[in-house]
Every structure is written in structure tokens, then in C-alpha cells.
PDB file of C-alpha atoms in Angstrom:
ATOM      1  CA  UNK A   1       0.000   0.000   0.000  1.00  0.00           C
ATOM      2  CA  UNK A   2       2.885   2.222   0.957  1.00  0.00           C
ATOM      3  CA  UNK A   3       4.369   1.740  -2.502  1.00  0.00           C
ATOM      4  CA  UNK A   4       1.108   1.986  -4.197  1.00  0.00           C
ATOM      5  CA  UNK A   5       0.539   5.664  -2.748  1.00  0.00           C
ATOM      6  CA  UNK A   6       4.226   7.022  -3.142  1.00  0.00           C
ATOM      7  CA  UNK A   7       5.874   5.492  -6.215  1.00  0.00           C
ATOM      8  CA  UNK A   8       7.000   7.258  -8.310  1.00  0.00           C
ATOM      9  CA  UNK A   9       7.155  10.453  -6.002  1.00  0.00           C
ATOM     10  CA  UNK A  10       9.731   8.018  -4.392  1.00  0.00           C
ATOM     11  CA  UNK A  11      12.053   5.722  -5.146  1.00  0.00           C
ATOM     12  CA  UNK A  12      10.772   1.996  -4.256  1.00  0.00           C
ATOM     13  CA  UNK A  13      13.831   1.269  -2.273  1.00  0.00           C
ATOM     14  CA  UNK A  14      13.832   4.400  -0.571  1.00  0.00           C
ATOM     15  CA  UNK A  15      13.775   4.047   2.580  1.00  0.00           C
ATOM     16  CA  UNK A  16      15.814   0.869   1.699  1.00  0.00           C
ATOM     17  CA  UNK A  17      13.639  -1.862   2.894  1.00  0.00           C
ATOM     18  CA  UNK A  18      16.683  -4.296   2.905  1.00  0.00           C
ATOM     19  CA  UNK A  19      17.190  -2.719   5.997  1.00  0.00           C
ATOM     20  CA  UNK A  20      14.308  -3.773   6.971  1.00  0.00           C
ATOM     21  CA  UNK A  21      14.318  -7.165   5.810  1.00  0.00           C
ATOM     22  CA  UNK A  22      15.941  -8.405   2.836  1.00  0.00           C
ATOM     23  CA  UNK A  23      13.037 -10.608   1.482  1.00  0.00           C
ATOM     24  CA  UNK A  24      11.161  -7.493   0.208  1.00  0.00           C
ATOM     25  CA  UNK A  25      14.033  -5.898  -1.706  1.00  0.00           C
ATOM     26  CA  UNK A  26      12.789  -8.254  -4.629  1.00  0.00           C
ATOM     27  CA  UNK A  27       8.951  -7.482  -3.605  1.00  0.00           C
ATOM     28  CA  UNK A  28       9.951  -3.704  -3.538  1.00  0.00           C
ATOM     29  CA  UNK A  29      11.760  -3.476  -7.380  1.00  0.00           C
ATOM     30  CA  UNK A  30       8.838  -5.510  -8.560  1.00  0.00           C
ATOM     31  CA  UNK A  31       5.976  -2.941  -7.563  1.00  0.00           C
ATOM     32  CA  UNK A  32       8.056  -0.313  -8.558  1.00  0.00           C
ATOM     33  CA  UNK A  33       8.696  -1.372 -12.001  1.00  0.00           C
ATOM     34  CA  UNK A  34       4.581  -1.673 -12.473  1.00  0.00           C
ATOM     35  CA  UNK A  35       3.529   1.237 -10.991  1.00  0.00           C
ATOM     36  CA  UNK A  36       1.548   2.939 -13.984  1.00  0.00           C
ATOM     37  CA  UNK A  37       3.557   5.176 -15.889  1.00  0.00           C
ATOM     38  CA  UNK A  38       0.989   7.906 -16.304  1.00  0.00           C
ATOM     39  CA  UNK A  39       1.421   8.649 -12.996  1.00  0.00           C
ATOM     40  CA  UNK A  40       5.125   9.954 -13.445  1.00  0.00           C
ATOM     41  CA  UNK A  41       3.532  12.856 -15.373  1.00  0.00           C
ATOM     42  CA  UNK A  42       1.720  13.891 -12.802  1.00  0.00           C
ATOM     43  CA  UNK A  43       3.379  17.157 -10.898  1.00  0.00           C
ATOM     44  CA  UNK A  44       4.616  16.783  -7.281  1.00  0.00           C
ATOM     45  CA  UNK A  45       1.343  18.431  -5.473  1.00  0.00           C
ATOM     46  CA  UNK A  46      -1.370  15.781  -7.226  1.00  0.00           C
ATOM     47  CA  UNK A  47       1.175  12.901  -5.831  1.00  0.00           C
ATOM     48  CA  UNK A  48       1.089  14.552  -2.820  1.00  0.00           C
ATOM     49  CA  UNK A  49      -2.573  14.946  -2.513  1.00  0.00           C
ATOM     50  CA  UNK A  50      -3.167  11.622  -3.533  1.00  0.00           C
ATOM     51  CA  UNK A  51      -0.837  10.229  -1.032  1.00  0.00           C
ATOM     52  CA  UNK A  52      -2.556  12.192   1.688  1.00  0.00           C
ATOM     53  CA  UNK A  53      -6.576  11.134   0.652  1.00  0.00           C
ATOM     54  CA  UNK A  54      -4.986   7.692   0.828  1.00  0.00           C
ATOM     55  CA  UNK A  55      -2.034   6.440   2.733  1.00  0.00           C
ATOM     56  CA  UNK A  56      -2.714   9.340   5.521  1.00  0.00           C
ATOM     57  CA  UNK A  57      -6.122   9.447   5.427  1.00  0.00           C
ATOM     58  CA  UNK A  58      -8.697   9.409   8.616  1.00  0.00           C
ATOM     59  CA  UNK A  59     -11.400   7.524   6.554  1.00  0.00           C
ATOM     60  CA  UNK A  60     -10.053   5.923   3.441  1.00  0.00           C
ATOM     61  CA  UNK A  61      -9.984   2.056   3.725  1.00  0.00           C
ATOM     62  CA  UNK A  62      -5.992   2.371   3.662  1.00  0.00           C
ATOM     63  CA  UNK A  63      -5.749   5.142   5.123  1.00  0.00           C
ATOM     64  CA  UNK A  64      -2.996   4.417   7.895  1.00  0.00           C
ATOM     65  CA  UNK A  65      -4.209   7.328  10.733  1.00  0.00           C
ATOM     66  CA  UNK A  66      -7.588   5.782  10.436  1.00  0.00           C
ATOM     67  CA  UNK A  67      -6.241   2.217  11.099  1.00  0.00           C
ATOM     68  CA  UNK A  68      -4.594   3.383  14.186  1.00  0.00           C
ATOM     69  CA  UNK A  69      -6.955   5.607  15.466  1.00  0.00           C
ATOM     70  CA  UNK A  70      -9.928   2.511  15.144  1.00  0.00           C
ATOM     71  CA  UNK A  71      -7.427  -0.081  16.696  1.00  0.00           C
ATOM     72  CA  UNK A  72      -6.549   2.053  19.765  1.00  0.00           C
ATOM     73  CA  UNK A  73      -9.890   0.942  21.756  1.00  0.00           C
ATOM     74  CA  UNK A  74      -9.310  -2.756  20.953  1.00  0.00           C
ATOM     75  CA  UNK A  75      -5.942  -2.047  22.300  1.00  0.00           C
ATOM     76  CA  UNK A  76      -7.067  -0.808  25.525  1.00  0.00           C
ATOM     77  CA  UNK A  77      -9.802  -3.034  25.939  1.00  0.00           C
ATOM     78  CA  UNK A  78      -7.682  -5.900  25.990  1.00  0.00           C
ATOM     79  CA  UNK A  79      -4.728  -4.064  27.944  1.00  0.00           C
ATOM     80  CA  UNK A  80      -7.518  -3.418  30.493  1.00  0.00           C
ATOM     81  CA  UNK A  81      -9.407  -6.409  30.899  1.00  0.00           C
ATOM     82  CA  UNK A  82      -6.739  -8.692  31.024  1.00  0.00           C
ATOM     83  CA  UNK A  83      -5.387  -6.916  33.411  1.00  0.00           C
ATOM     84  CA  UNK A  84      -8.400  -6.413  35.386  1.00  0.00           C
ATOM     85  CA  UNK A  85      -9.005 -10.285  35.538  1.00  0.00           C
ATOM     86  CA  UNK A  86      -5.272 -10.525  35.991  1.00  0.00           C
ATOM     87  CA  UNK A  87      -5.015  -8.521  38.923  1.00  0.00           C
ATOM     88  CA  UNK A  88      -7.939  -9.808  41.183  1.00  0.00           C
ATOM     89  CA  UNK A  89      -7.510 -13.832  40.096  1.00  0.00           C
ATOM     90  CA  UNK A  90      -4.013 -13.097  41.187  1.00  0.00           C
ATOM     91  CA  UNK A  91      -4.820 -11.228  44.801  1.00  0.00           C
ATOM     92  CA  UNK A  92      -7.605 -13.412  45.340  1.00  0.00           C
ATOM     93  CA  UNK A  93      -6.382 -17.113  44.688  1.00  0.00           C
ATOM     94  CA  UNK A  94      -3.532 -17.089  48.027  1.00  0.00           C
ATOM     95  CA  UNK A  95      -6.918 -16.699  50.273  1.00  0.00           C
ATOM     96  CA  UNK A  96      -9.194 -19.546  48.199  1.00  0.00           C
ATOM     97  CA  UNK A  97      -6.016 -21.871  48.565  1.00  0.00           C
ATOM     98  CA  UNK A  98      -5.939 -20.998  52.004  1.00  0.00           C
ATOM     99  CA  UNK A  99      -9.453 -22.241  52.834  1.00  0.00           C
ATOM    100  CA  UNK A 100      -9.039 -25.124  50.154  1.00  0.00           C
ATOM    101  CA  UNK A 101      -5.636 -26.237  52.774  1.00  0.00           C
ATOM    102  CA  UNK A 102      -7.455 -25.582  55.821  1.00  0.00           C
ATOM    103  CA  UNK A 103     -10.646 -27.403  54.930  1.00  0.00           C
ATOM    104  CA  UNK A 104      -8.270 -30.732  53.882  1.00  0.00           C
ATOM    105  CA  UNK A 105      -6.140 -30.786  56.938  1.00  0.00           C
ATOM    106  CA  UNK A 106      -8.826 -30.233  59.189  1.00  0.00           C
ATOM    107  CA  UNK A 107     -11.281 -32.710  57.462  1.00  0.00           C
ATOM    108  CA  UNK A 108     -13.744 -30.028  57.334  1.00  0.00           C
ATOM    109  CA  UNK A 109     -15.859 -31.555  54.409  1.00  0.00           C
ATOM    110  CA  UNK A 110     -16.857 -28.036  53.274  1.00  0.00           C
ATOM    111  CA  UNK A 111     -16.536 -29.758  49.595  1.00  0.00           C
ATOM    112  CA  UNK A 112     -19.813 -31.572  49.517  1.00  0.00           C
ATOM    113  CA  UNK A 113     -22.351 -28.612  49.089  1.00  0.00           C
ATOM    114  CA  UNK A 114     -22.110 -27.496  45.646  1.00  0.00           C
ATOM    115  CA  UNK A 115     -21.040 -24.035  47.356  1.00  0.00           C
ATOM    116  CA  UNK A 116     -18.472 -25.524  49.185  1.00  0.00           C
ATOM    117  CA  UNK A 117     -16.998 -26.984  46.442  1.00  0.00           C
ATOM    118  CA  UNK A 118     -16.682 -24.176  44.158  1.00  0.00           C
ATOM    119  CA  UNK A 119     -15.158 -22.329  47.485  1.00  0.00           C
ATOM    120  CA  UNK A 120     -12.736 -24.788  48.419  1.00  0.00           C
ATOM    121  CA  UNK A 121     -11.654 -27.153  45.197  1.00  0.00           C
ATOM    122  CA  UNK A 122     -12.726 -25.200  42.095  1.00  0.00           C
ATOM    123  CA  UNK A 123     -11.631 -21.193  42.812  1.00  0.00           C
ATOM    124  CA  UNK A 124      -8.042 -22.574  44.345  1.00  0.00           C
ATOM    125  CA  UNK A 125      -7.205 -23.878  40.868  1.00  0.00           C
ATOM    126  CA  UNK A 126      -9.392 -21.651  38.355  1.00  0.00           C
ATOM    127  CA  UNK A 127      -7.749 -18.731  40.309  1.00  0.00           C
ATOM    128  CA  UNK A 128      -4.246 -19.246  39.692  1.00  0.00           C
ATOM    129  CA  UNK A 129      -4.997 -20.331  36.330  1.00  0.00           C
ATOM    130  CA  UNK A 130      -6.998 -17.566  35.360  1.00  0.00           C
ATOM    131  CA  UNK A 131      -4.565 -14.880  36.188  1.00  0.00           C
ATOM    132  CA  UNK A 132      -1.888 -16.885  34.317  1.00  0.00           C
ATOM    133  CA  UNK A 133      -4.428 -16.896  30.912  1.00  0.00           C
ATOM    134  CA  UNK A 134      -4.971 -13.662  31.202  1.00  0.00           C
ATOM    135  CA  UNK A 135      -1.428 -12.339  31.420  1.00  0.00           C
ATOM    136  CA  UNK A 136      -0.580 -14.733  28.842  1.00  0.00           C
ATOM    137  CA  UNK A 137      -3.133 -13.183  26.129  1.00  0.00           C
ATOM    138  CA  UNK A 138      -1.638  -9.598  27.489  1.00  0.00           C
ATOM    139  CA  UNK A 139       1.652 -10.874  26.563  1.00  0.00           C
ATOM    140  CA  UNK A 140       0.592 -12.414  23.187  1.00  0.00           C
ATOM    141  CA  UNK A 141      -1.337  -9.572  21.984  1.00  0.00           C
ATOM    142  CA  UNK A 142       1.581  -7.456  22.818  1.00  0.00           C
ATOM    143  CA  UNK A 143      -1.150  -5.149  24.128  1.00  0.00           C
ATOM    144  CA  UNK A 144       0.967  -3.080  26.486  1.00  0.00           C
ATOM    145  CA  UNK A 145       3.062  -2.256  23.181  1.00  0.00           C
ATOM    146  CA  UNK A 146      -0.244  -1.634  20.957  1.00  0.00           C
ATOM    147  CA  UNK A 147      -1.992   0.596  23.548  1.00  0.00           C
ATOM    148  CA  UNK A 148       1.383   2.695  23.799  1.00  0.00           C
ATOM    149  CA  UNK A 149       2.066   2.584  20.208  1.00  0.00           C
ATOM    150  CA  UNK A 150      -1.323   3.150  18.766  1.00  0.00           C
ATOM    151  CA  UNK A 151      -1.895   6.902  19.586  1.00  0.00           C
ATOM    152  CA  UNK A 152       1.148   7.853  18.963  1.00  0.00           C
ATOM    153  CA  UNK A 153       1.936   6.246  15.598  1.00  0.00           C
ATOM    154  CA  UNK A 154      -1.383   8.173  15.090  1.00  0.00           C
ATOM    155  CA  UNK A 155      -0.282  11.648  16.534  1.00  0.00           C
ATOM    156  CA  UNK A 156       3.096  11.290  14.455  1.00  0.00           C
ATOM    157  CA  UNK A 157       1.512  10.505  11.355  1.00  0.00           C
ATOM    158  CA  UNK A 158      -0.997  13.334  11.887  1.00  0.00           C
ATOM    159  CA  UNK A 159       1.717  15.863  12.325  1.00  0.00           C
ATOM    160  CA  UNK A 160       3.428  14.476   9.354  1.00  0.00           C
ATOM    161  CA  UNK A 161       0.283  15.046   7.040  1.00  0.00           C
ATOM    162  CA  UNK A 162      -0.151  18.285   8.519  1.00  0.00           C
ATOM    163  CA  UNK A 163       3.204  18.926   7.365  1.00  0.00           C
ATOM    164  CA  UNK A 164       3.468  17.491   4.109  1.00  0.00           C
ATOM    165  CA  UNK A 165       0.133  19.734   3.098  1.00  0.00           C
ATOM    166  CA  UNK A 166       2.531  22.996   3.374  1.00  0.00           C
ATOM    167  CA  UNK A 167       4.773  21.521   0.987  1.00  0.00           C
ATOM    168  CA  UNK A 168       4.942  22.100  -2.579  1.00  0.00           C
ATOM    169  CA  UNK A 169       8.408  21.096  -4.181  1.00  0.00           C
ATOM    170  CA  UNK A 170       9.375  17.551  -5.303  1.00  0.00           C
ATOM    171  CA  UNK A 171      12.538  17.357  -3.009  1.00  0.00           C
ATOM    172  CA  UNK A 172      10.609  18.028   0.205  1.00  0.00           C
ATOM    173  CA  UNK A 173       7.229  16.083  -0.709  1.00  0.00           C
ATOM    174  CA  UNK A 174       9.853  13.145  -1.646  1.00  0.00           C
ATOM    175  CA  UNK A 175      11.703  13.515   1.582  1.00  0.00           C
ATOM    176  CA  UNK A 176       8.482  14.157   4.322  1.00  0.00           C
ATOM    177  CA  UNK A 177       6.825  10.541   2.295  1.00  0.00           C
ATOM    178  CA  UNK A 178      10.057   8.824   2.606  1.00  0.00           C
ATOM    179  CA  UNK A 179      10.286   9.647   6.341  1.00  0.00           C
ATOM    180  CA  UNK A 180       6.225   8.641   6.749  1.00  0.00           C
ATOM    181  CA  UNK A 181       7.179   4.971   5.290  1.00  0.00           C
ATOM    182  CA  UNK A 182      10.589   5.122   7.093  1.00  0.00           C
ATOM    183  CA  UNK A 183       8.233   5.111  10.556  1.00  0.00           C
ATOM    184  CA  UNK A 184       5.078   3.168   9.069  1.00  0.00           C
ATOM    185  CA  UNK A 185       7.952  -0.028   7.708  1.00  0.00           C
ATOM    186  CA  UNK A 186       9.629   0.681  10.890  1.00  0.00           C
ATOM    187  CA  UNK A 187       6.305  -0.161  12.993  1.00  0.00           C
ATOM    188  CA  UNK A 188       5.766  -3.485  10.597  1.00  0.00           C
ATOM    189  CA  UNK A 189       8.826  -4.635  11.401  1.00  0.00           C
ATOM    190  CA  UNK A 190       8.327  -4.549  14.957  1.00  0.00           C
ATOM    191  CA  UNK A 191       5.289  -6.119  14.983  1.00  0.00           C
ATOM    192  CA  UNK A 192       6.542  -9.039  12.536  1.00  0.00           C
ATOM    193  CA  UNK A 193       9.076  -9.507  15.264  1.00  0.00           C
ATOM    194  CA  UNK A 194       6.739  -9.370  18.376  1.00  0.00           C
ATOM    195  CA  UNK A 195       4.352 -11.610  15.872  1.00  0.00           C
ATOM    196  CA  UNK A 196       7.301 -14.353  15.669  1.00  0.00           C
ATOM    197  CA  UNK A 197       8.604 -13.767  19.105  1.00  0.00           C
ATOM    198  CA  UNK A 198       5.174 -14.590  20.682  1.00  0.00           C
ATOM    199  CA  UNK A 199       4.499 -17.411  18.099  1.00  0.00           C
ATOM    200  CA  UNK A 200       1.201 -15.668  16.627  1.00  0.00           C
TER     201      UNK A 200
END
């Protein structure tokens, strides 16, 4: 999409995305060479307005401050609710196991009543395992990263679009896109890593 909405105001390989990773070097050369040409004879400020309606658009299906700016709740829904249920499975379990010890060295037979068994077998082992689900998803949706990450990938690339509106030569237009897709491949990359670091 990046490529799509830049070339040929920019280079395909600039920013290089063998920095990036070397598998899309090929991937990059390849979109560049059929990007249609009557786009090169369009003048600097129609590639830049196009790039803006799309690539740094609020409402435009690609549009990459939209995408952020609709993914921030889901970020912070999931930040906050598993750590919500995180929290309180975690400070509540030591006192269920408590009762659950007490009640078998003490023959106590408080497991018999439905009640007493949820009390005293079932919360001493749902606990625990609850709050170690729940900081599992956290850790496998990266969502502390995403909650940070969301607003202010949107805030940057807000500033950026406010900035690239101003501009009206080829040279700066180039160089304000290349730095948007320097910070937009940068944030892929990340997330490709977290992606194969957490195994999702």
C-alpha cells in the first residue's frame, strides 16, 4: 500500500527496505517497475494529494491514521481487561487456597455442598490459572506495546500530514513521504518480530 501511494514520487527502495528485511528488496523493485507510468507525469502536489486522501487518510480504507486511530480501543480493551481479571484472580487465589488447605487438613468436608466446592476445590485452581491466561493473552497480543504505540503512531503521522500539506516542491514532498514509510515499515517490522517472538 505504501508503494502503491508514493511510487513514483519516491524511489521503491527508498527508505531501503533491505534494511528492513531483505526478502522485500525483490517485492519492492517488482511494484516499482509496475507502478503505472501515467502517474510519473503527474506534478509533485497531485502525488502529494493523492498520497494524503490515501495512505494518511482518517477515513479511506488504507488510510494508515484511520487504522490506528480505530485499533486504539481494541488495544485498551484488551490491555484493560486482562489486566483487570489478571489482577484480582491473582490477589484473590492465596486466600481460596488458604481455605481449600485448611478445609483438607482439618477434614472439614466443606466440599460436599455445591457451594463448598466451588469455594474450596474449584476457585483454588481456576484462580491461579486464570490470572496466568490472562497475562498470557496480554503478553501475546503485545497489548501493552499496541496501547502505547497506537496513539502515537497516530499523533506522528498526523503531524506528518499536517506537514506534508505545506509543501509544494518535489525534493521536500519526496523527503516528508520517505520519512512517513521510514516510521510506518519501521512499525511493521516490529510487529513481525513481536508476531514471531510470541508465536502468533
Amino acid at each position: 500500500r505504501g508503494l502503491r501511494a508514493s511510487v513514483p514520487l519516491v524511489d521503491p527502495l527508498n527508505p531501503s527496505v533491505g534494511l528492513h528485511d531483505p526478502k522485500w528488496r525483490r517485492f519492492a523493485l517488482s511494484v516499482g517497475l509496475l507502478v503505472n507510468e501515467s502517474r510519473a507525469t503527474l506534478q509533485p502536489s497531485a502525488l502529494r494529494d493523492h498520497y494524503i486522501s490515501t495512505r494518511l487518510s482518517e477515513s479511506h480504507e488504507e488510510g494508515q491514521i484511520g487504522h490506528y486511530l480505530k485499533m486504539k480501543p481494541t488495544a485498551m480493551r484488551w490491555w484493560n481487561t486482562t489486566g483487570f481479571v489478571s489482577k484480582w484472580s491473582a490477589q484473590l487465589a492465596p486466600g481460596f487456597v488458604l481455605l481449600s488447605l485448611i478445609n483438607k487438613v482439618f477434614h472439614l468436608g466443606y466440599q460436599k455442598p455445591f457451594g463448598g466446592w466451588v469455594v474450596v476445590t474449584l476457585l483454588p485452581i481456576a484462580l491461579p490459572l486464570l490470572a496466568g491466561v490472562a497475562s498470557g493473552i496480554r503478553h501475546a497480543l503485545d497489548a501493552g506495546r499496541r496501547k502505547e504505540r497506537y496513539p502515537e503512531m497516530a499523533a506522528r503521522l498526523a503531524a506528518l500530514r499536517t506537514h506534508l500539506t505545506g509543501l509544494e516542491t518535489r525534493a521536500t514532498i519526496a523527503h516528508t513521504v520517505s520519512q512517513t514509510e521510514e516510521i510506518l515499515l519501521d512499525e511493521l517490522r516490529e510487529w513481525q518480530l513481536t508476531a514471531t517472538t510470541t508465536g502468533h
